[in-house]
């Protein structure tokens, strides 16, 4: 619906194929591979296929555009430098950490010494994983043209976003040039959305009554519901605030010529973020060098929006998971059912003895079904027979129906191989976590599917405009990721390559940084206040071993960042969000080990009245106050010759670094939103006004 | 828009296959998303009045995709929710040879003919081989595509 049809506006190879022109030059350095031989070890067939295209493209470029060739050469130099720095980081790091563990642990103050050295070991591990990611960063050439004739469904997922915001995205999605059908997936089931969708000529999907009273699985359930009702070969997914450019599909569909490609992810770019980016929203490092690094190892991440997925890949994933677990689930459900029926049997003995034969016959049927499962019979037949047996048993004692039928129904629903206790039998998008995007991508990779990161901003979205919303969003990402870490650890997931395991592990373990940050804050405080040394070493030796590691780490970060903005801001938030990371890790662990429910909180797309203020970052402010007070105490102790000078100076420098990192929360807490000077990159369509009936707001 | 209506399966709606009204559908060509969506729509319509046995002749299927298999399982889900059932029958070499069958095989059966499908479950066969479980040996093993390339 809403998509243009082929007979109206055919798009052929000739029309779409644009020779590389000056317009493409700014992107050239990003797309060009760092090296012709920059082959990803262990890369799949898709990689080699695309690399051969890179070579052809390269020749064209070399002849036509000497300037871009020069930039290519710079890329090669940069990559060599990254690899040298990566080796240095790991080497210096290993030397430093070996020395720390072997000679400097203050065992008499183990309670602070061990957490500190553990935190440093963790940081080395993270640096090594970053180095591995950057080792193989992949700059893709311009994408191949999208072949005509593909069928595409475009999904815009919404829950509680305002109508004008969703409609603006829907109109932009509808107007994408490549023929497609656009659907609004409204989890809020709002009548005005259905009407507006009809007016602008796009489809409208909401949950049907089959979902009533059953688990809904948030966004993943919303998308799965839509997948079961649509048929396009490809599915583009956008969040409600992510407005695509008309060329979006044309730019990414070409990658799917390689049949192994399961999804193509493009960057998330937020237009409502000012230059100083106080909330650290523009993840240029992630949607740039890091995704390119992961792409080099065939492990680009799917981030839930601004991506196109191959339906067949999603369905294959859902089917595999379903069938692999079907026997186990049926077996478990039968055992639970037997237990329930035994309870029912005992209860009937007291309440309604005449109905006891019903429970006895049902128990016999369950025993028969268990035997059939053990024998490996076809599950659909086993569960159908069970149903018939229960039916016969219940009919044998008609006056017992009210007593036994609800319990028998519950047992049947849980046992049925068709998952009749759920709204859908099969969930292609992962529903076991609140970060369904990452989990889905990981399982697709484990099945051998490939992925592509296309580094070109084609979609313009909205970032949180207050610190509270930002914190809630980061907590959700982190908690969901840690949930996957504990329940579906990539190290143990069958089918991933070693490099892919490391890529996922790197992202997941980055959230453990909260515990490391706590050590980095506590250790100087303990020394300055109590004079307890967290390590025993000569300051000179410490500097000789620590500085090379620290400096090369920072250099690697900067060089591999490849000019991305906000590198320092990213480091600040990584440190300053330590309460969020710790809380999220605990939530993820509680969800997996204690069965606690994790809530999928939709990120607010407008400024929240109560979202600003220092109360949202009180733990960070308290940590800063503690550091300042400790510093004053430390200075006083030096003045009264109660503490040594040089160790205190070193510790004060350490405190200064901590404060510099934590200070990011001050600007965030005071942030009042982007102001009116920012211009929306995608013009508000005139049609929106007529759909809404009132003048539309240009910004939220 | 969802086309399903709530009709939860209950004991009182469950019946023997022989007691169920049946409807026969034939799938020709590709067993893919559009085909199974049509099967689903027809099944939902037929099941609106009560439990029904849908018999799908797959003999003329020429290609099978994961979307097709998933769609059929969704139809099975839909029918069982309403106290009915779905049975496939007919010899389709495409369906037999695809790797999808290895996954489908222990969940549902493709019966040789219509009568076997109606009788359902009288002559059981063992499922085909399934993917091996995780072990430490497979941790660093070379990955392989496990599905969807039939």
Tab-separated table of N, CA and C in Angstrom, chain B:
chain	number	residue	atom	x	y	z
B	1	UNK	N	-4.037	-5.380	8.583
B	1	UNK	CA	-4.967	-5.499	9.701
B	1	UNK	C	-5.175	-6.969	10.027
B	2	UNK	N	-5.202	-7.243	11.287
B	2	UNK	CA	-5.348	-8.641	11.658
B	2	UNK	C	-6.681	-9.178	11.182
B	3	UNK	N	-6.640	-10.397	10.695
B	3	UNK	CA	-7.893	-10.956	10.171
B	3	UNK	C	-8.403	-12.059	11.087
B	4	UNK	N	-7.725	-12.248	12.213
B	4	UNK	CA	-8.131	-13.346	13.077
B	4	UNK	C	-9.180	-12.890	14.080
B	5	UNK	N	-10.008	-13.802	14.454
B	5	UNK	CA	-10.962	-13.487	15.519
B	5	UNK	C	-10.757	-14.500	16.637
B	6	UNK	N	-11.054	-14.116	17.869
B	6	UNK	CA	-10.755	-15.041	18.959
B	6	UNK	C	-11.712	-16.218	18.982
B	7	UNK	N	-11.171	-17.375	18.990
B	7	UNK	CA	-11.997	-18.578	19.117
B	7	UNK	C	-11.132	-19.626	19.777
B	8	UNK	N	-10.825	-19.448	21.053
B	8	UNK	CA	-9.880	-20.348	21.694
B	8	UNK	C	-10.354	-21.790	21.671
B	9	UNK	N	-9.400	-22.653	21.444
B	9	UNK	CA	-9.733	-24.064	21.414
B	9	UNK	C	-10.119	-24.515	22.820
B	10	UNK	N	-11.161	-25.265	22.921
B	10	UNK	CA	-11.535	-25.825	24.221
B	10	UNK	C	-11.793	-27.304	24.043
B	11	UNK	N	-11.869	-27.967	25.170
B	11	UNK	CA	-12.160	-29.395	25.113
B	11	UNK	C	-13.471	-29.644	24.376
B	12	UNK	N	-14.432	-28.769	24.657
B	12	UNK	CA	-15.736	-29.011	24.041
B	12	UNK	C	-15.701	-28.844	22.531
B	13	UNK	N	-14.709	-28.137	22.022
B	13	UNK	CA	-14.640	-27.985	20.565
B	13	UNK	C	-13.741	-29.037	19.921
B	14	UNK	N	-13.000	-29.776	20.738
B	14	UNK	CA	-12.093	-30.766	20.168
B	14	UNK	C	-12.874	-31.987	19.697
B	15	UNK	N	-12.460	-32.478	18.545
B	15	UNK	CA	-13.169	-33.631	18.001
B	15	UNK	C	-12.172	-34.565	17.338
B	16	UNK	N	-12.650	-35.779	17.082
B	16	UNK	CA	-11.846	-36.685	16.272
B	16	UNK	C	-11.762	-36.162	14.852
B	17	UNK	N	-10.693	-36.556	14.177
B	17	UNK	CA	-10.542	-36.104	12.799
B	17	UNK	C	-11.758	-36.468	11.959
B	18	UNK	N	-12.245	-37.704	12.208
B	18	UNK	CA	-13.362	-38.181	11.395
B	18	UNK	C	-14.615	-37.313	11.582
B	19	UNK	N	-14.713	-36.682	12.767
B	19	UNK	CA	-15.897	-35.862	13.030
B	19	UNK	C	-15.780	-34.466	12.446
B	20	UNK	N	-14.580	-34.084	12.074
B	20	UNK	CA	-14.368	-32.711	11.633
B	20	UNK	C	-14.809	-32.520	10.187
B	21	UNK	N	-15.353	-31.363	9.923
B	21	UNK	CA	-15.604	-30.984	8.538
B	21	UNK	C	-14.247	-30.748	7.899
B	22	UNK	N	-14.096	-31.111	6.662
B	22	UNK	CA	-12.792	-30.886	6.047
B	22	UNK	C	-12.904	-30.000	4.813
B	23	UNK	N	-11.805	-29.356	4.543
B	23	UNK	CA	-11.721	-28.505	3.354
B	23	UNK	C	-10.393	-28.803	2.686
B	24	UNK	N	-10.417	-29.015	1.388
B	24	UNK	CA	-9.183	-29.363	0.695
B	24	UNK	C	-8.679	-28.159	-0.100
B	25	UNK	N	-7.419	-27.873	0.062
B	25	UNK	CA	-6.782	-26.791	-0.699
B	25	UNK	C	-5.609	-27.368	-1.469
B	26	UNK	N	-5.324	-26.814	-2.605
B	26	UNK	CA	-4.187	-27.281	-3.396
B	26	UNK	C	-3.200	-26.134	-3.566
B	27	UNK	N	-1.957	-26.427	-3.268
B	27	UNK	CA	-0.909	-25.419	-3.471
B	27	UNK	C	-0.138	-25.780	-4.731
B	28	UNK	N	-0.037	-24.826	-5.610
B	28	UNK	CA	0.683	-25.054	-6.864
B	28	UNK	C	1.809	-24.035	-6.970
B	29	UNK	N	2.946	-24.488	-7.441
B	29	UNK	CA	4.078	-23.564	-7.615
B	29	UNK	C	4.865	-23.394	-6.335
B	30	UNK	N	5.259	-22.163	-6.078
B	30	UNK	CA	6.138	-21.904	-4.929
B	30	UNK	C	5.345	-21.902	-3.631
B	31	UNK	N	5.912	-22.567	-2.623
B	31	UNK	CA	5.326	-22.493	-1.285
B	31	UNK	C	6.055	-21.364	-0.564
B	32	UNK	N	5.542	-20.166	-0.747
B	32	UNK	CA	6.222	-19.001	-0.184
B	32	UNK	C	5.229	-18.130	0.594
B	33	UNK	N	5.670	-16.953	0.965
B	33	UNK	CA	4.834	-16.103	1.829
B	33	UNK	C	3.474	-15.770	1.208
B	34	UNK	N	3.419	-15.320	-0.060
B	34	UNK	CA	2.097	-15.002	-0.621
B	34	UNK	C	1.175	-16.221	-0.679
B	35	UNK	N	1.741	-17.387	-1.012
B	35	UNK	CA	0.905	-18.588	-1.119
B	35	UNK	C	0.298	-18.947	0.233
B	36	UNK	N	1.164	-18.968	1.264
B	36	UNK	CA	0.628	-19.397	2.559
B	36	UNK	C	-0.276	-18.334	3.170
B	37	UNK	N	-0.080	-17.085	2.783
B	37	UNK	CA	-1.014	-16.060	3.276
B	37	UNK	C	-2.407	-16.330	2.710
B	38	UNK	N	-2.434	-16.757	1.444
B	38	UNK	CA	-3.722	-17.106	0.839
B	38	UNK	C	-4.322	-18.333	1.538
B	39	UNK	N	-3.467	-19.319	1.841
B	39	UNK	CA	-3.954	-20.509	2.557
B	39	UNK	C	-4.496	-20.095	3.922
B	40	UNK	N	-3.788	-19.188	4.549
B	40	UNK	CA	-4.198	-18.742	5.882
B	40	UNK	C	-5.546	-18.022	5.842
B	41	UNK	N	-5.683	-17.183	4.820
B	41	UNK	CA	-6.950	-16.449	4.715
B	41	UNK	C	-8.113	-17.414	4.476
B	42	UNK	N	-7.873	-18.385	3.586
B	42	UNK	CA	-8.927	-19.366	3.296
B	42	UNK	C	-9.232	-20.188	4.544
B	43	UNK	N	-8.194	-20.547	5.276
B	43	UNK	CA	-8.383	-21.361	6.482
B	43	UNK	C	-9.135	-20.581	7.547
B	44	UNK	N	-8.764	-19.308	7.712
B	44	UNK	CA	-9.417	-18.480	8.732
B	44	UNK	C	-10.899	-18.332	8.420
B	45	UNK	N	-11.168	-18.171	7.152
B	45	UNK	CA	-12.563	-18.031	6.725
B	45	UNK	C	-13.343	-19.327	7.002
B	46	UNK	N	-12.691	-20.437	6.644
B	46	UNK	CA	-13.363	-21.728	6.811
B	46	UNK	C	-13.549	-22.075	8.278
B	47	UNK	N	-12.609	-21.630	9.112
B	47	UNK	CA	-12.667	-21.984	10.532
B	47	UNK	C	-13.564	-21.044	11.332
B	48	UNK	N	-14.095	-20.047	10.662
B	48	UNK	CA	-14.916	-19.070	11.383
B	48	UNK	C	-16.175	-19.704	11.962
B	49	UNK	N	-16.668	-20.748	11.293
B	49	UNK	CA	-17.921	-21.366	11.750
B	49	UNK	C	-17.695	-22.517	12.719
B	50	UNK	N	-16.461	-22.859	12.978
B	50	UNK	CA	-16.205	-23.961	13.909
B	50	UNK	C	-14.990	-24.755	13.503
B	51	UNK	N	-14.667	-25.779	14.287
B	51	UNK	CA	-13.464	-26.561	13.996
B	51	UNK	C	-13.504	-27.171	12.600
B	52	UNK	N	-12.377	-27.134	11.947
B	52	UNK	CA	-12.338	-27.670	10.579
B	52	UNK	C	-10.987	-28.319	10.323
B	53	UNK	N	-10.996	-29.335	9.499
B	53	UNK	CA	-9.744	-29.979	9.101
B	53	UNK	C	-9.391	-29.466	7.708
B	54	UNK	N	-8.271	-28.784	7.611
B	54	UNK	CA	-7.821	-28.287	6.306
B	54	UNK	C	-6.811	-29.279	5.750
B	55	UNK	N	-7.087	-29.765	4.574
B	55	UNK	CA	-6.165	-30.697	3.910
B	55	UNK	C	-5.496	-29.945	2.767
B	56	UNK	N	-4.208	-29.898	2.794
B	56	UNK	CA	-3.488	-29.147	1.761
B	56	UNK	C	-2.711	-30.121	0.883
B	57	UNK	N	-3.034	-30.105	-0.383
B	57	UNK	CA	-2.332	-30.953	-1.353
B	57	UNK	C	-1.081	-30.219	-1.809
B	58	UNK	N	0.081	-30.782	-1.489
B	58	UNK	CA	1.330	-30.100	-1.825
B	58	UNK	C	2.069	-30.791	-2.973
B	59	UNK	N	1.379	-31.687	-3.677
B	59	UNK	CA	2.053	-32.460	-4.735
B	59	UNK	C	2.607	-31.564	-5.837
B	60	UNK	N	1.924	-30.450	-6.077
B	60	UNK	CA	2.357	-29.595	-7.192
B	60	UNK	C	3.273	-28.461	-6.746
B	61	UNK	N	3.807	-28.584	-5.541
B	61	UNK	CA	4.723	-27.542	-5.061
B	61	UNK	C	6.058	-27.668	-5.790
B	62	UNK	N	6.544	-26.556	-6.300
B	62	UNK	CA	7.791	-26.606	-7.075
B	62	UNK	C	8.980	-26.029	-6.314
B	63	UNK	N	8.722	-25.208	-5.346
B	63	UNK	CA	9.833	-24.699	-4.531
B	63	UNK	C	9.299	-24.343	-3.148
B	64	UNK	N	10.202	-24.423	-2.192
B	64	UNK	CA	9.776	-24.202	-0.803
B	64	UNK	C	10.717	-23.207	-0.148
B	65	UNK	N	10.147	-22.231	0.516
B	65	UNK	CA	10.961	-21.281	1.284
B	65	UNK	C	10.610	-21.364	2.751
B	66	UNK	N	11.494	-20.829	3.559
B	66	UNK	CA	11.234	-20.831	5.002
B	66	UNK	C	9.934	-20.090	5.303
B	67	UNK	N	9.676	-19.012	4.543
B	67	UNK	CA	8.438	-18.258	4.762
B	67	UNK	C	7.224	-19.155	4.555
B	68	UNK	N	7.320	-20.046	3.567
B	68	UNK	CA	6.214	-20.955	3.281
B	68	UNK	C	5.973	-21.919	4.426
B	69	UNK	N	7.062	-22.481	4.937
B	69	UNK	CA	6.927	-23.453	6.028
B	69	UNK	C	6.405	-22.764	7.289
B	70	UNK	N	6.968	-21.586	7.568
B	70	UNK	CA	6.508	-20.834	8.740
B	70	UNK	C	5.026	-20.511	8.594
B	71	UNK	N	4.639	-20.113	7.396
B	71	UNK	CA	3.233	-19.787	7.157
B	71	UNK	C	2.332	-20.986	7.404
B	72	UNK	N	2.780	-22.167	6.978
B	72	UNK	CA	1.961	-23.367	7.202
B	72	UNK	C	1.827	-23.654	8.696
B	73	UNK	N	2.914	-23.464	9.430
B	73	UNK	CA	2.837	-23.696	10.874
B	73	UNK	C	1.924	-22.678	11.547
B	74	UNK	N	1.890	-21.474	10.981
B	74	UNK	CA	0.952	-20.474	11.524
B	74	UNK	C	-0.491	-20.877	11.227
B	75	UNK	N	-0.696	-21.496	10.071
B	75	UNK	CA	-2.048	-21.972	9.755
B	75	UNK	C	-2.429	-23.096	10.725
B	76	UNK	N	-1.464	-23.967	11.001
B	76	UNK	CA	-1.706	-25.041	11.975
B	76	UNK	C	-2.083	-24.444	13.329
B	77	UNK	N	-1.348	-23.420	13.710
B	77	UNK	CA	-1.604	-22.720	14.970
B	77	UNK	C	-3.008	-22.139	14.985
B	78	UNK	N	-3.349	-21.480	13.899
B	78	UNK	CA	-4.660	-20.853	13.775
B	78	UNK	C	-5.779	-21.883	13.886
B	79	UNK	N	-5.607	-23.005	13.176
B	79	UNK	CA	-6.671	-24.010	13.166
B	79	UNK	C	-6.797	-24.701	14.514
B	80	UNK	N	-5.666	-24.967	15.147
B	80	UNK	CA	-5.734	-25.646	16.445
B	80	UNK	C	-6.337	-24.753	17.513
B	81	UNK	N	-6.097	-23.453	17.368
B	81	UNK	CA	-6.744	-22.524	18.301
B	81	UNK	C	-8.259	-22.662	18.225
B	82	UNK	N	-8.739	-23.063	17.057
B	82	UNK	CA	-10.181	-23.186	16.854
B	82	UNK	C	-10.638	-24.638	16.890
B	83	UNK	N	-9.787	-25.501	17.398
B	83	UNK	CA	-10.188	-26.901	17.564
B	83	UNK	C	-10.065	-27.739	16.312
B	84	UNK	N	-9.477	-27.208	15.273
B	84	UNK	CA	-9.317	-27.957	14.031
B	84	UNK	C	-7.902	-28.434	13.844
B	85	UNK	N	-7.556	-28.772	12.604
B	85	UNK	CA	-6.199	-29.255	12.349
B	85	UNK	C	-5.835	-29.001	10.889
B	86	UNK	N	-4.542	-29.071	10.642
B	86	UNK	CA	-4.019	-28.918	9.276
B	86	UNK	C	-3.242	-30.173	8.924
B	87	UNK	N	-3.480	-30.718	7.769
B	87	UNK	CA	-2.723	-31.896	7.316
B	87	UNK	C	-2.243	-31.642	5.889
B	88	UNK	N	-1.010	-31.995	5.647
B	88	UNK	CA	-0.450	-31.872	4.302
B	88	UNK	C	-0.405	-33.255	3.669
B	89	UNK	N	-0.630	-33.316	2.386
B	89	UNK	CA	-0.494	-34.610	1.720
B	89	UNK	C	-0.041	-34.415	0.274
B	90	UNK	N	0.399	-35.514	-0.317
B	90	UNK	CA	0.855	-35.475	-1.703
B	90	UNK	C	2.369	-35.556	-1.773
B	91	UNK	N	2.863	-36.214	-2.795
B	91	UNK	CA	4.310	-36.366	-2.920
B	91	UNK	C	4.890	-35.158	-3.656
B	92	UNK	N	5.727	-34.446	-2.966
B	92	UNK	CA	6.412	-33.320	-3.597
B	92	UNK	C	7.901	-33.517	-3.387
B	93	UNK	N	8.581	-33.763	-4.483
B	93	UNK	CA	10.035	-34.006	-4.342
B	93	UNK	C	10.724	-32.750	-3.816
B	94	UNK	N	10.208	-31.579	-4.201
B	94	UNK	CA	10.805	-30.333	-3.723
B	94	UNK	C	10.717	-30.246	-2.199
B	95	UNK	N	9.541	-30.590	-1.706
B	95	UNK	CA	9.328	-30.499	-0.259
B	95	UNK	C	10.135	-31.570	0.465
B	96	UNK	N	10.260	-32.735	-0.166
B	96	UNK	CA	11.007	-33.828	0.465
B	96	UNK	C	12.503	-33.528	0.511
B	97	UNK	N	12.981	-32.883	-0.572
B	97	UNK	CA	14.433	-32.712	-0.688
B	97	UNK	C	14.965	-31.485	0.027
B	98	UNK	N	14.090	-30.530	0.243
B	98	UNK	CA	14.600	-29.307	0.874
B	98	UNK	C	15.078	-29.587	2.297
B	99	UNK	N	16.036	-28.836	2.710
B	99	UNK	CA	16.553	-29.002	4.068
B	99	UNK	C	15.529	-28.565	5.104
B	100	UNK	N	14.565	-27.776	4.631
B	100	UNK	CA	13.516	-27.350	5.546
B	100	UNK	C	12.760	-28.551	6.086
B	101	UNK	N	12.670	-29.601	5.267
B	101	UNK	CA	11.923	-30.781	5.677
B	101	UNK	C	12.549	-31.417	6.919
B	102	UNK	N	13.885	-31.285	7.037
B	102	UNK	CA	14.550	-31.841	8.206
B	102	UNK	C	14.027	-31.191	9.479
B	103	UNK	N	13.684	-29.915	9.358
B	103	UNK	CA	13.165	-29.212	10.528
B	103	UNK	C	11.673	-29.431	10.687
B	104	UNK	N	10.999	-29.492	9.563
B	104	UNK	CA	9.545	-29.641	9.594
B	104	UNK	C	9.163	-31.058	10.020
B	105	UNK	N	10.048	-32.013	9.665
B	105	UNK	CA	9.715	-33.430	9.760
B	105	UNK	C	9.238	-33.900	11.115
B	106	UNK	N	9.805	-33.387	12.186
B	106	UNK	CA	9.373	-33.920	13.472
B	106	UNK	C	8.273	-33.081	14.109
B	107	UNK	N	7.889	-32.015	13.405
B	107	UNK	CA	6.774	-31.205	13.901
B	107	UNK	C	5.485	-31.617	13.184
B	108	UNK	N	5.556	-31.727	11.880
B	108	UNK	CA	4.370	-32.078	11.108
B	108	UNK	C	4.764	-33.095	10.032
B	109	UNK	N	3.784	-33.772	9.500
B	109	UNK	CA	4.045	-34.828	8.532
B	109	UNK	C	3.399	-34.487	7.209
B	110	UNK	N	4.062	-34.865	6.105
B	110	UNK	CA	3.413	-34.787	4.797
B	110	UNK	C	2.946	-36.203	4.472
B	111	UNK	N	1.658	-36.419	4.467
B	111	UNK	CA	1.111	-37.756	4.247
B	111	UNK	C	1.139	-38.098	2.757
B	112	UNK	N	1.130	-39.411	2.511
B	112	UNK	CA	1.250	-39.860	1.124
B	112	UNK	C	0.022	-39.481	0.303
B	113	UNK	N	-1.147	-39.629	0.907
B	113	UNK	CA	-2.364	-39.319	0.146
B	113	UNK	C	-3.416	-38.713	1.065
B	114	UNK	N	-4.504	-38.352	0.453
B	114	UNK	CA	-5.550	-37.643	1.186
B	114	UNK	C	-6.101	-38.475	2.333
B	115	UNK	N	-6.326	-39.777	2.069
B	115	UNK	CA	-6.936	-40.614	3.098
B	115	UNK	C	-6.029	-40.726	4.320
B	116	UNK	N	-4.719	-40.900	4.043
B	116	UNK	CA	-3.769	-40.960	5.175
B	116	UNK	C	-3.820	-39.664	5.976
B	117	UNK	N	-3.967	-38.574	5.261
B	117	UNK	CA	-4.003	-37.275	5.936
B	117	UNK	C	-5.238	-37.177	6.824
B	118	UNK	N	-6.358	-37.672	6.323
B	118	UNK	CA	-7.583	-37.633	7.123
B	118	UNK	C	-7.432	-38.539	8.340
B	119	UNK	N	-6.835	-39.724	8.129
B	119	UNK	CA	-6.636	-40.664	9.246
B	119	UNK	C	-5.597	-40.135	10.226
B	120	UNK	N	-4.649	-39.406	9.731
B	120	UNK	CA	-3.571	-38.751	10.484
B	120	UNK	C	-3.010	-39.477	11.683
B	121	UNK	N	-1.762	-39.829	11.661
B	121	UNK	CA	-1.124	-40.381	12.847
B	121	UNK	C	-1.252	-41.885	12.983
B	122	UNK	N	-1.775	-42.560	11.976
B	122	UNK	CA	-1.937	-44.016	12.082
B	122	UNK	C	-0.641	-44.758	11.798
B	123	UNK	N	0.172	-44.190	10.941
B	123	UNK	CA	1.422	-44.884	10.583
B	123	UNK	C	2.585	-43.936	10.800
B	124	UNK	N	3.120	-44.000	11.977
B	124	UNK	CA	4.157	-43.026	12.313
B	124	UNK	C	5.503	-43.420	11.741
B	125	UNK	N	6.254	-42.424	11.472
B	125	UNK	CA	7.647	-42.667	11.057
B	125	UNK	C	8.537	-41.834	11.975
B	126	UNK	N	9.773	-42.216	12.052
B	126	UNK	CA	10.700	-41.454	12.890
B	126	UNK	C	11.063	-40.154	12.166
B	127	UNK	N	11.313	-39.120	12.902
B	127	UNK	CA	11.693	-37.865	12.249
B	127	UNK	C	13.070	-37.972	11.611
B	128	UNK	N	13.300	-37.062	10.726
B	128	UNK	CA	14.630	-37.029	10.112
B	128	UNK	C	15.644	-36.494	11.093
B	129	UNK	N	16.907	-36.614	10.701
B	129	UNK	CA	17.986	-36.172	11.582
B	129	UNK	C	17.898	-34.677	11.860
B	130	UNK	N	18.146	-34.313	13.070
B	130	UNK	CA	18.107	-32.905	13.440
B	130	UNK	C	19.519	-32.393	13.668
B	131	UNK	N	19.613	-31.114	13.773
B	131	UNK	CA	20.923	-30.506	14.001
B	131	UNK	C	21.485	-30.982	15.346
B	132	UNK	N	22.801	-31.238	15.406
B	132	UNK	CA	23.383	-31.704	16.657
B	132	UNK	C	23.330	-30.630	17.717
B	133	UNK	N	23.380	-31.067	18.974
B	133	UNK	CA	23.364	-30.112	20.079
B	133	UNK	C	24.724	-29.468	20.253
B	134	UNK	N	24.738	-28.419	21.038
B	134	UNK	CA	25.986	-27.704	21.303
B	134	UNK	C	26.924	-28.547	22.146
B	135	UNK	N	28.156	-28.548	21.778
B	135	UNK	CA	29.154	-29.167	22.641
B	135	UNK	C	30.418	-28.330	22.537
B	136	UNK	N	31.345	-28.589	23.400
B	136	UNK	CA	32.544	-27.760	23.386
B	136	UNK	C	33.318	-27.926	22.091
B	137	UNK	N	33.144	-29.089	21.456
B	137	UNK	CA	33.871	-29.316	20.197
B	137	UNK	C	33.377	-28.385	19.090
B	138	UNK	N	32.110	-27.996	19.202
B	138	UNK	CA	31.543	-27.170	18.124
B	138	UNK	C	31.802	-25.680	18.339
B	139	UNK	N	32.399	-25.363	19.463
B	139	UNK	CA	32.563	-23.951	19.819
B	139	UNK	C	33.357	-23.193	18.760
B	140	UNK	N	34.433	-23.822	18.293
B	140	UNK	CA	35.278	-23.160	17.307
B	140	UNK	C	35.110	-23.777	15.920
B	141	UNK	N	34.075	-24.573	15.781
B	141	UNK	CA	33.874	-25.263	14.508
B	141	UNK	C	33.508	-24.294	13.398
B	142	UNK	N	33.715	-24.738	12.186
B	142	UNK	CA	33.389	-23.902	11.042
B	142	UNK	C	31.876	-23.814	10.939
B	143	UNK	N	31.383	-22.631	10.756
B	143	UNK	CA	29.940	-22.491	10.702
B	143	UNK	C	29.407	-22.985	9.370
B	144	UNK	N	28.154	-23.294	9.366
B	144	UNK	CA	27.514	-23.675	8.114
B	144	UNK	C	26.105	-23.132	8.134
B	145	UNK	N	25.584	-22.933	6.953
B	145	UNK	CA	24.211	-22.453	6.894
B	145	UNK	C	23.308	-23.617	7.229
B	146	UNK	N	22.395	-23.380	8.103
B	146	UNK	CA	21.620	-24.511	8.572
B	146	UNK	C	20.224	-24.575	7.964
B	147	UNK	N	19.820	-23.532	7.303
B	147	UNK	CA	18.436	-23.545	6.846
B	147	UNK	C	18.242	-22.502	5.754
B	148	UNK	N	17.315	-22.763	4.883
B	148	UNK	CA	16.900	-21.738	3.959
B	148	UNK	C	17.557	-21.795	2.602
B	149	UNK	N	18.387	-22.800	2.393
B	149	UNK	CA	19.039	-22.909	1.091
B	149	UNK	C	18.610	-24.182	0.361
B	150	UNK	N	17.405	-24.583	0.614
B	150	UNK	CA	16.955	-25.859	0.076
B	150	UNK	C	16.984	-25.884	-1.431
